[in-house]
Structures are given as structure tokens and as C-alpha cells.
Coordinates of C-alpha atoms in Angstrom, one line a residue:
Chain E
M1 CA 25.1 -32.1 36.5
E2 CA 27.8 -33.0 34.0
N3 CA 26.8 -29.9 32.0
K4 CA 26.8 -27.6 35.0
R5 CA 30.3 -28.6 36.0
S6 CA 31.6 -28.6 32.5
S7 CA 30.4 -25.1 31.8
S8 CA 31.6 -23.7 35.1
K9 CA 34.9 -25.6 34.6
A10 CA 35.1 -24.0 31.2
T11 CA 36.2 -20.8 32.9
T12 CA 39.1 -22.5 34.6
T13 CA 41.3 -23.6 31.7
T14 CA 45.0 -23.3 32.3
T15 CA 48.1 -22.0 30.6
I16 CA 51.5 -22.3 32.1
L17 CA 54.0 -19.5 31.6
L18 CA 57.3 -21.0 32.7
L19 CA 60.1 -18.6 33.8
I20 CA 63.1 -20.5 34.9
L21 CA 65.5 -18.4 36.8
L22 CA 68.9 -20.0 37.3
S23 CA 69.7 -19.2 40.8
S24 CA 72.4 -21.8 40.3
S25 CA 74.8 -19.2 39.1
T26 CA 76.6 -18.8 42.5
T27 CA 76.4 -22.4 43.4
S28 CA 77.8 -23.4 40.1
Q29 CA 80.6 -21.0 40.5
A30 CA 81.6 -22.7 43.6
M31 CA 81.6 -25.9 41.6
K32 CA 84.0 -24.4 39.1
R33 CA 81.4 -24.1 36.4
K34 CA 81.3 -20.9 34.5
I35 CA 77.9 -19.4 34.0
R36 CA 77.5 -15.7 33.0
L37 CA 75.8 -13.7 35.8
N38 CA 74.2 -11.5 33.3
Q39 CA 72.2 -14.4 31.8
P40 CA 70.5 -15.8 34.8
C41 CA 67.2 -16.5 33.1
K42 CA 66.0 -19.2 30.8
T43 CA 62.5 -19.1 29.5
L44 CA 60.4 -21.9 28.1
L45 CA 57.0 -22.0 26.5
L46 CA 55.4 -25.4 26.8
Y47 CA 51.9 -26.9 26.8
F48 CA 50.7 -29.9 28.6
H49 CA 47.4 -31.8 28.2
D50 CA 45.4 -33.5 30.8
I51 CA 42.7 -36.1 30.1
I52 CA 41.1 -37.4 33.3
Y53 CA 39.9 -41.0 33.6
N54 CA 36.1 -41.0 33.6
G55 CA 35.3 -44.7 33.7
R56 CA 35.3 -45.2 30.0
N57 CA 38.5 -43.7 28.5
I58 CA 41.3 -45.9 29.9
A59 CA 43.2 -45.9 26.6
N60 CA 43.2 -42.1 26.3
A61 CA 43.3 -41.0 29.9
T62 CA 46.5 -39.3 31.1
S63 CA 45.3 -38.9 34.7
A64 CA 43.1 -40.4 37.3
I65 CA 41.3 -39.4 40.4
V66 CA 43.0 -41.4 43.2
G67 CA 41.7 -39.7 46.4
A68 CA 38.5 -37.9 47.2
P69 CA 36.5 -36.9 50.3
V70 CA 33.9 -39.4 51.5
W71 CA 31.1 -37.6 49.5
A72 CA 32.9 -37.9 46.2
N73 CA 34.0 -40.7 43.9
R74 CA 36.9 -41.5 41.5
T75 CA 35.2 -41.3 38.1
T76 CA 33.7 -37.8 38.3
L77 CA 35.2 -34.7 39.9
G78 CA 33.1 -34.1 43.0
D79 CA 30.8 -31.5 44.5
F80 CA 32.0 -28.4 46.4
M81 CA 34.2 -27.3 43.6
H82 CA 35.9 -30.7 43.6
F83 CA 37.3 -30.0 47.0
G84 CA 39.6 -32.7 48.2
D85 CA 39.9 -34.6 44.8
V86 CA 43.4 -35.7 44.2
I87 CA 44.6 -36.5 40.7
V88 CA 47.7 -38.3 39.6
F89 CA 48.8 -37.4 36.1
D90 CA 51.3 -38.3 33.3
D91 CA 50.5 -35.6 30.7
P92 CA 52.2 -35.2 27.3
I93 CA 54.2 -31.9 26.9
T94 CA 54.2 -30.2 23.5
M95 CA 55.7 -27.1 22.0
D96 CA 52.3 -25.8 20.7
N97 CA 48.7 -26.1 21.9
N98 CA 47.9 -29.2 19.7
L99 CA 47.5 -32.4 21.8
H100 CA 48.6 -34.4 18.8
S101 CA 51.9 -32.5 18.2
E102 CA 55.2 -34.2 18.9
T103 CA 55.7 -34.9 22.6
I104 CA 58.9 -33.6 24.0
G105 CA 58.4 -34.9 27.5
R106 CA 55.8 -35.6 30.2
A107 CA 54.4 -33.7 33.1
Q108 CA 54.1 -36.1 36.0
G109 CA 52.9 -35.8 39.6
L110 CA 49.7 -34.8 41.4
Y111 CA 47.3 -32.0 41.8
L112 CA 44.4 -31.5 44.1
Y113 CA 41.4 -29.3 44.5
D114 CA 41.6 -27.3 47.7
K115 CA 38.7 -24.9 48.0
K116 CA 35.0 -25.4 48.6
Q117 CA 33.8 -22.0 47.3
V118 CA 35.7 -21.6 44.0
Y119 CA 37.9 -23.7 41.8
S120 CA 41.4 -23.7 43.3
S121 CA 44.1 -26.3 43.1
W122 CA 47.6 -27.2 44.3
F123 CA 50.4 -28.9 42.3
G124 CA 53.4 -31.0 43.1
F125 CA 54.9 -32.3 39.9
S126 CA 57.9 -32.6 37.5
F127 CA 58.6 -32.0 33.9
V128 CA 60.5 -34.9 32.5
L129 CA 62.0 -33.6 29.3
N130 CA 63.7 -35.8 26.7
S131 CA 64.0 -34.0 23.4
S132 CA 66.9 -33.0 21.2
D133 CA 66.9 -29.6 22.9
Y134 CA 66.3 -30.5 26.5
K135 CA 67.2 -33.5 28.7
G136 CA 66.4 -33.3 32.4
T137 CA 63.7 -32.7 34.9
I138 CA 62.2 -29.5 36.4
N139 CA 60.4 -29.8 39.8
F140 CA 57.5 -27.6 40.8
I141 CA 55.2 -27.0 43.8
G142 CA 52.6 -24.3 44.4
A143 CA 49.1 -23.0 44.7
D144 CA 47.1 -22.6 41.5
P145 CA 44.0 -20.4 42.3
L146 CA 42.2 -21.3 39.0
M147 CA 40.0 -18.2 39.0
E148 CA 42.9 -15.8 38.7
K149 CA 44.0 -15.0 35.1
T150 CA 47.7 -15.9 35.9
R151 CA 48.9 -18.0 38.8
D152 CA 52.5 -18.6 39.9
V153 CA 54.0 -21.8 41.2
S154 CA 57.6 -22.3 42.3
V155 CA 60.4 -24.1 40.4
V156 CA 62.1 -25.7 43.4
G157 CA 64.8 -27.7 41.7
G158 CA 65.9 -29.5 38.5
T159 CA 68.2 -32.1 37.2
G160 CA 70.2 -32.7 34.0
D161 CA 70.0 -29.6 31.8
F162 CA 68.0 -28.0 34.5
F163 CA 70.4 -28.8 37.3
M164 CA 69.8 -26.6 40.4
S165 CA 67.1 -24.5 38.6
R166 CA 64.9 -22.3 40.7
G167 CA 62.2 -19.8 39.7
V168 CA 58.6 -19.4 38.9
A169 CA 56.2 -20.9 36.4
T170 CA 53.2 -18.7 35.5
L171 CA 49.9 -20.4 34.6
T172 CA 47.3 -18.8 32.4
T173 CA 44.1 -19.9 30.8
D174 CA 44.2 -21.9 27.6
A175 CA 41.4 -24.4 26.9
V176 CA 39.1 -27.0 28.6
Q177 CA 36.6 -29.4 27.2
G178 CA 34.2 -30.5 29.9
D179 CA 35.7 -32.1 33.0
D180 CA 37.8 -34.5 31.1
Y181 CA 40.3 -32.5 29.2
F182 CA 42.3 -29.4 29.8
R183 CA 45.4 -28.0 28.1
L184 CA 48.3 -26.2 29.9
E185 CA 50.6 -23.7 28.2
C186 CA 54.1 -23.1 29.6
Y187 CA 56.5 -20.3 28.7
Chain T
M1 CA 37.4 -44.1 70.9
E2 CA 36.7 -40.5 70.0
N3 CA 37.8 -39.4 73.4
K4 CA 40.9 -41.5 73.5
R5 CA 42.1 -40.1 70.2
S6 CA 41.1 -36.6 71.2
S7 CA 43.0 -36.6 74.4
S8 CA 46.1 -38.2 72.9
K9 CA 45.9 -35.7 70.0
A10 CA 45.6 -32.9 72.6
T11 CA 49.4 -33.3 73.1
T12 CA 50.1 -32.8 69.4
T13 CA 48.8 -29.2 68.8
T14 CA 50.9 -27.2 66.5
T15 CA 52.4 -23.7 66.3
I16 CA 54.3 -22.6 63.3
L17 CA 57.4 -20.4 63.7
L18 CA 58.1 -19.1 60.2
L19 CA 61.7 -17.9 59.5
I20 CA 61.9 -16.9 55.9
L21 CA 65.6 -16.5 54.8
L22 CA 65.9 -14.7 51.5
S23 CA 68.5 -16.7 49.8
S24 CA 67.4 -14.8 46.8
S25 CA 69.9 -12.1 47.5
T26 CA 72.5 -13.3 45.1
T27 CA 70.0 -14.4 42.5
S28 CA 68.3 -11.0 42.7
Q29 CA 71.7 -9.3 42.3
A30 CA 72.2 -11.1 39.0
M31 CA 68.7 -9.8 38.1
K32 CA 69.8 -6.2 38.8
R33 CA 67.7 -6.0 41.9
K34 CA 69.3 -4.5 45.0
I35 CA 68.8 -6.3 48.2
R36 CA 71.1 -5.6 51.2
L37 CA 73.1 -8.7 52.1
N38 CA 73.0 -7.7 55.7
Q39 CA 69.3 -8.1 55.8
P40 CA 68.8 -11.5 54.5
C41 CA 66.0 -12.5 56.8
K42 CA 62.4 -11.8 57.0
T43 CA 60.3 -13.2 59.8
L44 CA 56.6 -13.7 60.0
L45 CA 54.3 -14.7 62.8
L46 CA 51.1 -16.3 61.5
Y47 CA 48.5 -18.7 62.7
F48 CA 46.4 -21.1 60.7
H49 CA 43.4 -23.1 61.7
D50 CA 42.4 -26.5 60.6
I51 CA 38.9 -28.0 61.0
I52 CA 38.6 -31.5 59.6
Y53 CA 35.4 -32.7 57.9
N54 CA 33.8 -35.3 60.3
G55 CA 30.7 -36.1 58.3
R56 CA 28.6 -33.4 59.9
N57 CA 30.4 -30.1 59.6
I58 CA 30.6 -29.4 55.8
A59 CA 29.9 -25.7 56.3
N60 CA 32.7 -25.2 58.8
A61 CA 35.2 -27.7 57.7
T62 CA 38.4 -26.3 56.2
S63 CA 39.9 -29.8 55.4
A64 CA 38.9 -33.3 54.6
I65 CA 40.4 -36.8 54.7
V66 CA 40.9 -37.8 51.1
G67 CA 43.1 -40.9 51.3
A68 CA 43.5 -43.6 54.0
P69 CA 44.8 -47.1 54.3
V70 CA 42.3 -49.9 53.8
W71 CA 41.7 -50.2 57.6
A72 CA 40.6 -46.6 57.9
N73 CA 37.8 -44.3 56.6
R74 CA 37.4 -40.7 55.6
T75 CA 35.3 -39.2 58.4
T76 CA 37.5 -40.2 61.4
L77 CA 41.3 -40.1 61.6
G78 CA 42.3 -43.8 61.7
D79 CA 44.0 -46.3 64.0
F80 CA 47.8 -46.7 64.2
M81 CA 48.3 -43.0 65.0
H82 CA 46.3 -42.1 61.8
F83 CA 49.1 -43.7 59.7
G84 CA 48.4 -43.2 56.0
D85 CA 45.6 -40.7 56.4
V86 CA 45.9 -37.9 53.8
I87 CA 44.2 -34.6 54.4
V88 CA 43.6 -31.8 51.9
F89 CA 43.2 -28.3 53.5
D90 CA 42.3 -24.7 52.9
D91 CA 42.9 -23.2 56.3
P92 CA 42.4 -19.5 57.2
I93 CA 45.6 -17.6 58.2
T94 CA 45.3 -15.0 60.9
M95 CA 47.7 -12.6 62.7
D96 CA 46.7 -13.9 66.1
N97 CA 45.5 -17.1 67.6
N98 CA 41.8 -16.3 67.2
L99 CA 40.0 -18.3 64.5
H100 CA 37.6 -15.5 64.0
S101 CA 40.2 -12.7 63.5
E102 CA 40.6 -11.1 60.1
T103 CA 41.9 -13.6 57.5
I104 CA 45.0 -12.4 55.7
G105 CA 45.3 -15.5 53.5
R106 CA 44.9 -19.2 53.2
A107 CA 47.2 -22.2 53.9
Q108 CA 46.5 -24.7 51.1
G109 CA 47.8 -28.1 50.2
L110 CA 48.0 -31.5 51.9
Y111 CA 49.4 -33.2 55.0
L112 CA 49.6 -36.9 55.9
Y113 CA 50.2 -39.0 58.9
D114 CA 53.3 -41.2 58.4
K115 CA 54.1 -43.2 61.5
K116 CA 52.4 -46.1 63.2
Q117 CA 53.9 -45.7 66.7
V118 CA 53.6 -42.0 67.4
Y119 CA 51.9 -39.0 65.8
S120 CA 54.0 -37.8 63.0
S121 CA 53.1 -36.0 59.8
W122 CA 54.4 -34.6 56.5
F123 CA 53.4 -31.4 54.8
G124 CA 53.4 -30.1 51.2
F125 CA 51.5 -26.8 51.1
S126 CA 51.4 -23.1 50.2
F127 CA 50.6 -19.9 52.0
V128 CA 48.5 -17.8 49.7
L129 CA 48.7 -14.3 51.2
N130 CA 46.5 -11.4 50.1
S131 CA 46.5 -8.6 52.6
S132 CA 47.5 -4.9 52.6
D133 CA 51.0 -6.0 53.8
Y134 CA 51.7 -9.1 51.8
K135 CA 50.7 -10.4 48.4
G136 CA 52.2 -13.6 47.1
T137 CA 52.7 -17.2 48.0
I138 CA 55.2 -19.2 50.1
N139 CA 55.7 -22.9 49.3
F140 CA 56.7 -25.5 51.9
I141 CA 57.5 -29.1 52.3
G142 CA 58.8 -31.1 55.2
A143 CA 58.5 -33.6 58.0
D144 CA 56.5 -32.6 61.1
P145 CA 57.2 -35.0 63.9
L146 CA 54.3 -33.9 66.1
M147 CA 55.7 -35.2 69.4
E148 CA 58.7 -32.8 69.2
K149 CA 58.2 -29.4 70.8
T150 CA 59.5 -27.6 67.7
R151 CA 59.7 -29.0 64.1
D152 CA 61.2 -27.4 61.0
V153 CA 59.9 -27.6 57.5
S154 CA 61.6 -26.0 54.5
V155 CA 60.5 -22.9 52.6
V156 CA 61.3 -24.1 49.1
G157 CA 60.1 -21.2 47.0
G158 CA 57.8 -18.2 46.8
T159 CA 56.1 -15.9 44.4
G160 CA 55.0 -12.2 44.5
D161 CA 56.4 -10.5 47.6
F162 CA 58.0 -13.7 48.5
F163 CA 59.7 -14.3 45.1
M164 CA 62.5 -16.8 45.3
S165 CA 62.3 -17.2 49.1
R166 CA 64.0 -20.0 50.9
G167 CA 64.3 -20.9 54.5
V168 CA 62.7 -22.7 57.4
A169 CA 59.4 -22.6 59.1
T170 CA 59.4 -23.8 62.7
L171 CA 56.3 -25.4 64.1
T172 CA 55.5 -25.4 67.8
T173 CA 52.4 -26.4 69.8
D174 CA 49.4 -24.2 70.1
A175 CA 46.0 -25.7 70.6
V176 CA 43.8 -28.6 69.6
Q177 CA 40.2 -29.4 70.3
G178 CA 39.5 -33.1 69.7
D179 CA 40.3 -34.5 66.3
D180 CA 38.5 -31.8 64.4
Y181 CA 40.3 -28.6 65.2
F182 CA 43.8 -27.5 65.6
R183 CA 45.5 -24.1 65.3
L184 CA 48.9 -23.4 63.8
E185 CA 51.0 -20.4 64.8
C186 CA 53.7 -19.0 62.4
Y187 CA 56.5 -16.6 63.2
Chain H
M1 CA 48.9 -62.3 39.0
E2 CA 51.0 -61.8 42.2
N3 CA 53.8 -63.6 40.4
K4 CA 53.5 -61.6 37.2
R5 CA 53.7 -58.4 39.1
S6 CA 56.5 -59.5 41.4
S7 CA 58.7 -60.6 38.6
S8 CA 58.2 -57.5 36.5
K9 CA 58.7 -55.4 39.6
A10 CA 61.9 -57.2 40.2
T11 CA 63.4 -55.1 37.5
T12 CA 62.5 -51.9 39.2
T13 CA 64.5 -52.0 42.5
T14 CA 65.9 -48.8 43.7
T15 CA 69.2 -47.4 44.9
I16 CA 69.6 -43.8 46.0
L17 CA 72.8 -41.9 45.3
L18 CA 72.5 -38.7 47.3
L19 CA 74.6 -35.8 46.2
I20 CA 73.9 -32.9 48.5
L21 CA 75.2 -29.6 47.1
L22 CA 75.3 -26.8 49.6
S23 CA 74.0 -23.9 47.6
S24 CA 73.7 -22.4 51.1
S25 CA 77.2 -21.0 50.8
T26 CA 76.2 -17.5 49.9
T27 CA 73.1 -17.5 52.0
S28 CA 75.1 -18.6 55.0
Q29 CA 77.7 -15.9 54.3
A30 CA 75.0 -13.3 54.6
M31 CA 74.1 -14.9 57.9
K32 CA 77.7 -14.5 59.2
R33 CA 78.4 -18.2 58.9
K34 CA 81.7 -19.3 57.4
I35 CA 81.6 -22.0 54.8
R36 CA 84.5 -22.6 52.4
L37 CA 83.4 -22.0 48.8
N38 CA 85.7 -24.7 47.6
Q39 CA 83.9 -27.3 49.6
P40 CA 80.3 -26.8 48.4
C41 CA 79.5 -30.5 48.3
K42 CA 78.5 -33.1 50.8
T43 CA 77.9 -36.6 49.8
L44 CA 75.9 -39.3 51.7
L45 CA 75.4 -42.9 51.0
L46 CA 72.3 -44.2 52.6
Y47 CA 69.8 -47.0 52.1
F48 CA 66.1 -47.1 52.9
H49 CA 63.8 -50.0 53.0
D50 CA 60.1 -50.1 52.1
I51 CA 57.7 -52.9 53.1
I52 CA 54.2 -52.2 51.7
Y53 CA 51.1 -53.2 53.8
N54 CA 49.5 -56.2 52.0
G55 CA 46.6 -56.9 54.3
R56 CA 48.6 -59.3 56.5
N57 CA 51.8 -57.6 57.7
I58 CA 50.7 -54.7 59.8
A59 CA 53.5 -55.3 62.3
N60 CA 56.3 -55.2 59.7
A61 CA 54.8 -52.8 57.1
T62 CA 56.6 -49.5 56.7
S63 CA 54.2 -48.1 54.1
A64 CA 50.6 -48.4 53.0
I65 CA 48.6 -47.7 49.8
V66 CA 46.3 -44.8 50.7
G67 CA 45.0 -43.8 47.3
A68 CA 44.3 -45.6 44.1
P69 CA 42.2 -45.2 40.9
V70 CA 38.7 -46.7 41.0
W71 CA 39.9 -49.9 39.3
A72 CA 42.5 -50.7 42.1
N73 CA 42.5 -51.4 45.8
R74 CA 44.7 -50.7 48.8
T75 CA 46.2 -54.0 49.6
T76 CA 47.7 -54.9 46.2
L77 CA 49.5 -52.6 43.8
G78 CA 47.1 -52.1 40.9
D79 CA 47.0 -52.9 37.2
F80 CA 48.3 -50.6 34.5
M81 CA 51.8 -50.5 36.1
H82 CA 50.2 -49.4 39.4
F83 CA 49.2 -46.1 37.8
G84 CA 47.7 -43.8 40.3
D85 CA 48.6 -45.8 43.4
V86 CA 49.7 -43.5 46.2
I87 CA 51.8 -44.8 49.0
V88 CA 52.6 -43.2 52.4
F89 CA 55.8 -44.5 54.0
D90 CA 58.0 -44.4 57.1
D91 CA 61.0 -46.3 56.0
P92 CA 64.1 -47.1 58.1
I93 CA 67.4 -45.6 56.8
T94 CA 70.6 -47.6 57.3
M95 CA 74.2 -47.1 56.4
D96 CA 74.4 -50.4 54.5
N97 CA 72.0 -52.6 52.6
N98 CA 70.9 -54.7 55.5
L99 CA 67.3 -54.0 56.7
H100 CA 68.3 -55.1 60.2
S101 CA 71.3 -52.8 60.6
E102 CA 71.2 -49.9 63.0
T103 CA 68.6 -47.3 61.9
I104 CA 70.0 -43.7 61.6
G105 CA 66.7 -42.1 60.7
R106 CA 63.5 -42.5 58.7
A107 CA 62.5 -41.6 55.2
Q108 CA 58.9 -40.2 55.4
G109 CA 56.5 -38.9 52.9
L110 CA 54.7 -40.2 49.8
Y111 CA 55.3 -41.7 46.4
L112 CA 52.9 -42.5 43.6
Y113 CA 53.0 -44.5 40.4
D114 CA 52.4 -42.2 37.5
K115 CA 52.6 -44.1 34.2
K116 CA 50.3 -46.7 32.6
Q117 CA 52.8 -48.2 30.1
V118 CA 55.9 -48.7 32.3
Y119 CA 56.8 -48.5 36.0
S120 CA 57.4 -44.9 36.9
S121 CA 56.9 -43.0 40.1
W122 CA 57.1 -39.6 41.7
F123 CA 58.4 -38.8 45.2
G124 CA 57.8 -36.1 47.8
F125 CA 59.5 -37.0 51.1
S126 CA 62.0 -36.2 53.8
F127 CA 64.9 -37.8 55.4
V128 CA 64.6 -37.4 59.2
L129 CA 68.1 -38.2 60.5
N130 CA 68.9 -38.6 64.1
S131 CA 72.3 -40.2 64.6
S132 CA 75.5 -39.3 66.3
D133 CA 76.7 -37.9 62.9
Y134 CA 73.7 -36.2 61.5
K135 CA 70.7 -34.4 63.1
G136 CA 68.3 -32.7 60.8
T137 CA 66.0 -33.3 57.8
I138 CA 66.5 -33.3 54.0
N139 CA 63.5 -32.6 51.8
F140 CA 63.1 -34.1 48.3
I141 CA 60.7 -34.0 45.4
G142 CA 61.1 -35.4 41.9
A143 CA 60.3 -37.9 39.2
D144 CA 61.6 -41.4 39.5
P145 CA 61.3 -43.2 36.1
L146 CA 62.0 -46.7 37.5
M147 CA 63.1 -48.3 34.3
E148 CA 66.1 -46.0 34.0
K149 CA 69.3 -47.3 35.6
T150 CA 69.8 -44.0 37.5
R151 CA 67.2 -41.4 38.3
D152 CA 67.7 -37.9 39.8
V153 CA 65.3 -36.2 42.2
S154 CA 65.9 -32.7 43.7
V155 CA 67.0 -31.8 47.2
V156 CA 64.8 -28.8 47.7
G157 CA 65.7 -27.8 51.3
G158 CA 66.9 -29.0 54.6
T159 CA 66.9 -28.2 58.3
G160 CA 69.3 -28.7 61.2
D161 CA 72.7 -30.0 60.0
F162 CA 71.3 -29.8 56.5
F163 CA 70.0 -26.2 56.8
M164 CA 69.3 -24.7 53.4
S165 CA 70.7 -27.7 51.5
R166 CA 70.0 -28.0 47.8
G167 CA 71.1 -30.5 45.2
V168 CA 70.3 -33.8 43.7
A169 CA 69.8 -37.4 44.9
T170 CA 70.5 -40.1 42.4
L171 CA 68.5 -43.3 42.6
T172 CA 69.9 -46.6 41.3
T173 CA 68.7 -50.2 41.5
D174 CA 69.4 -52.3 44.5
A175 CA 66.9 -55.1 45.4
V176 CA 63.2 -55.9 45.5
Q177 CA 61.3 -58.9 46.8
G178 CA 57.9 -59.2 45.2
D179 CA 55.7 -56.3 45.6
D180 CA 56.1 -55.9 49.3
Y181 CA 59.7 -55.0 49.8
F182 CA 62.3 -52.9 48.1
R183 CA 65.5 -51.4 49.3
L184 CA 66.8 -47.9 48.5
E185 CA 70.5 -47.0 48.5
C186 CA 71.6 -43.3 49.0
Y187 CA 75.1 -41.9 48.4

């Protein structure tokens, strides 16, 4: 069972392509800030890494199942393509795809599996960045149909260096190890 | 008990009036797209249909209770106006109010009941549209005080054909059958 | 245990500074509304009050734990800094910091604890205002790292008097009593 899920899950790894479009240009104008209209876009490439609590990895886990349908439990992603499983996460964000690289922030919030027939998820979360280059948060919500090669979620707001940001983050496949680890790439 | 809840719930059926306002006009300008300022609005009329898992309908269910207060369970909406029940859904979207009409997409995400005294809910979800007319997603959050005739939630972003959308979706009453089925209308 | 958590939690009380920036200026223009560009900002100071269900206070409780990791329960906030606990709330909003002052609306939605090492949370919620001064809703999402003196979440949309609002709400510390009560200030 573990193997079956792991191998099927192996096709659902995730990479995030983050395209932040500063729709804040006009708003900021009104606020007496000067932002060049011809440079509305900022692009970031980031990775985040998710290790789900499985009953034995409390020290390493960066996320945990906190809700599930009555047929499922909270130490293993459930049947029916994990439908209804809700995961809270605090994932490290790095500039490359190495889990052990320097952390420039955390991806925090929740995701849930929302389809019985294929793997599909929905995210509500924030990037909390605190590096020499970026200080601030970016807030996201959106559908993540995992079987598509790329999936877009919305940037619905931001704070600090990302004040009033809007745009799109594109997710693509990177790597997964069993049910417990997957890596997300953002650019 | 089942009957009591069903009949009280019968007053809380839901219809969605979706008014998508393209605040993206100025943003898109900056991006060298041409959108006429005099046509900022796009309006859609859509229905979505929710069938909650009740312990016996796994084949038909489009949603499931995945979280609940300690006094409640995950096969029946709980006491105190279902306060605290969290439902994950993957509901078919149709152009008319017939559950069996052609599906043009799915409404995916979560809703929760958030008031002890009257039925009231809160939504975070996406429309994932994939028809000949529309390809893309629309992302929503907002309060849904079910006892009001119409309720507004926010369109907080979009992707694909709905890139950078913002606006309001208005929910009004359509139909409910017991606790297990309700239908949502969007226009 | 109760004492330990209560005292540590005492450092995490919350005050909301709400700065609503009307990025709707240009959008509204397109809609033939007239809003002065030099007055893009609206500021509100509001408090909201959260009393978590603890197994004995069903009459007073304004919120309840509805999801938790497998190691935790739904009547006490859990170990590891409450990591993974999900709370649904319907909190009264007042103009001053007195729980018993006149209620001008409700704060409704969910928050969750998302860090094992320190108290940190994430919010998705709405203000549903219904007073002589304000009718409408404001929708928020964002990270709330409780150990920071001030924390910003995004205003991602609004309805009614707050139609198309965007901006930032800043949270700062106000007061907490044990695990069961905290008060939020918004301005």
C-alpha cells in the first residue's frame, strides 16, 4: 500500500514558477510612490520542501495532516487520492533544489487534496521571506491540479518588499520521495 | 434529528451570482495588453452542486467533512448550526441548474460553518474551468451568511482566461435536499 | 501544563492595525464611480475577541479547534507550539478593547498554528461589518508570526462599503488570558 501510493505519488512532484506581477503600480502612484510602469513584473525562482509527519519523524517533519475524512487517518495520506486530507505546513524555502541549502524563508499555510479520481490539491499559504534580498510576505491561493505539467495559483497580496503584489505562481514538477517528501520550485 | 436539520437547512440553499470585475485593466496596460476601460466587467452565470459524504455515498459524494469540533463527527453535519464543521469539495459546475447537465469545470476548495446561532459559512475555493468557452481558474474567499438572501464573496485572483481577475461573486438561494445535496448558481 | 502554555501564550497576544488601501480607485473609475486619487487610504481601528472552546464553555466560546495533528486533541491547544491546530472562529468586533462593548460586526473564518519551534499562525478570514457606519465585508489572508511585535496580513478583497478593497492589516499585541481568550485590535 505504501509502495503503491508512493509510486503513484511519484508522478505528482511539484515545482513552483513564481511570476509576481506588480499591479500595485497605479495604487502606489496614488500613494505618491514612483514605480515605473514599464517594469511591472518581478520574477522569483524559489524552492520549498515538504516533509509530512508520518508518526515517526517529528524532528524532521515540516508538515502534518490535521484533517481527513472519516475513512482516513492523520499519519498516512488516505485512500481515494487522499481526498479530503488537510495538511498544515511550515516548509523551508531555498534558492536551489537542495533541502539543505541556506533557508531564505518559510512557506506557511495549508493545502488539501480535493479530488477522488486523480491527485489534485488546493493551496492557501504565504511565503514569509527574511533574507538579505527580500523581507516581506507573499500570499497565495489557488487550485493545484497535480497531474498537469504546470499549474497556476494566484498571488493575492503581499506585505513588506512585496506590498500590494498580485500575479500568478506557476507550479511544475520537481521531485518526490514516497509520500513523505516533496520539493517545490518557484520562479 | 436528520429531519430537523434537513428542514432547517432547506432555508439555506445557495445560488451564486458571479460578477467578475476586471480590475486587471490598468495592470494589463502596463503589460502592453489592450483592454477597453469601458468594458471592465465580465459576468458569468454558473451553478455548482455539492453532495456531502454521509457514510454511504462514496461513489456520488462530491465533498466530505474533514474537520469538526470535538462534539461533532464527520458523517453528519453537527449541532450548533454545524459550527466548526470543515468541508472539502470538488463540485461539478454546470450552465444550468441540472446536476446532470454537461460539466464545464469544477469548484474546488473548502468551506466551513462559523456561527453557533444561525447557519453561516466561509469559503476559500477555486473555479477550475475547462470548456470550449473558458479555460482558467477563478479564486474566491469570503463570508457566506446563509440566512441572507444574497451574500457576496470576493474574487481575489484568476489565471488563464481569468488572469488577474478581481471582483465579487453574489450567492443567492437555489435548492437543497436534506443535508447531503445543495446546488449553487453563479451569474 | 495548562499553566505553562498559558504563560508562554501570554507573550503572544494580538492587536490588529488595519490599513485599508483602496486600490479600487482605477477600477472604480472604469465603473464610472468617482473616487479622489489623493485619498486612496481608509484606516480602521477595530478589536476582535476570541474565546476558544475548552470543553466547558460552549455558551461563551466564539471559536473551536476543528483540526489537529494526531498527537493533539480538540479541547486543548496542542504540544509543539500548537503546530497544526486549526481553529474556526466567529469573534465579536468592537470599537474599543472591551469584550462587552457594542458589537459592530463579526470576524469569521479560520486560523491555524504553523510552526513547531515558536508560536506562529496563519489566517484566512472576513470581517462582516453591520453598523451604522459600515456595512460590508473585508477579506484577509496572511501569515501571523506571533512573536513579532507587529505582523502584516493582506486585505485581498471586500464587498459592500469595502467593495474591491486591497491593502494590509497590521496585527500588534493586546491581551491574552490563558489559552482561552485573546483580544485583537484593528486600526
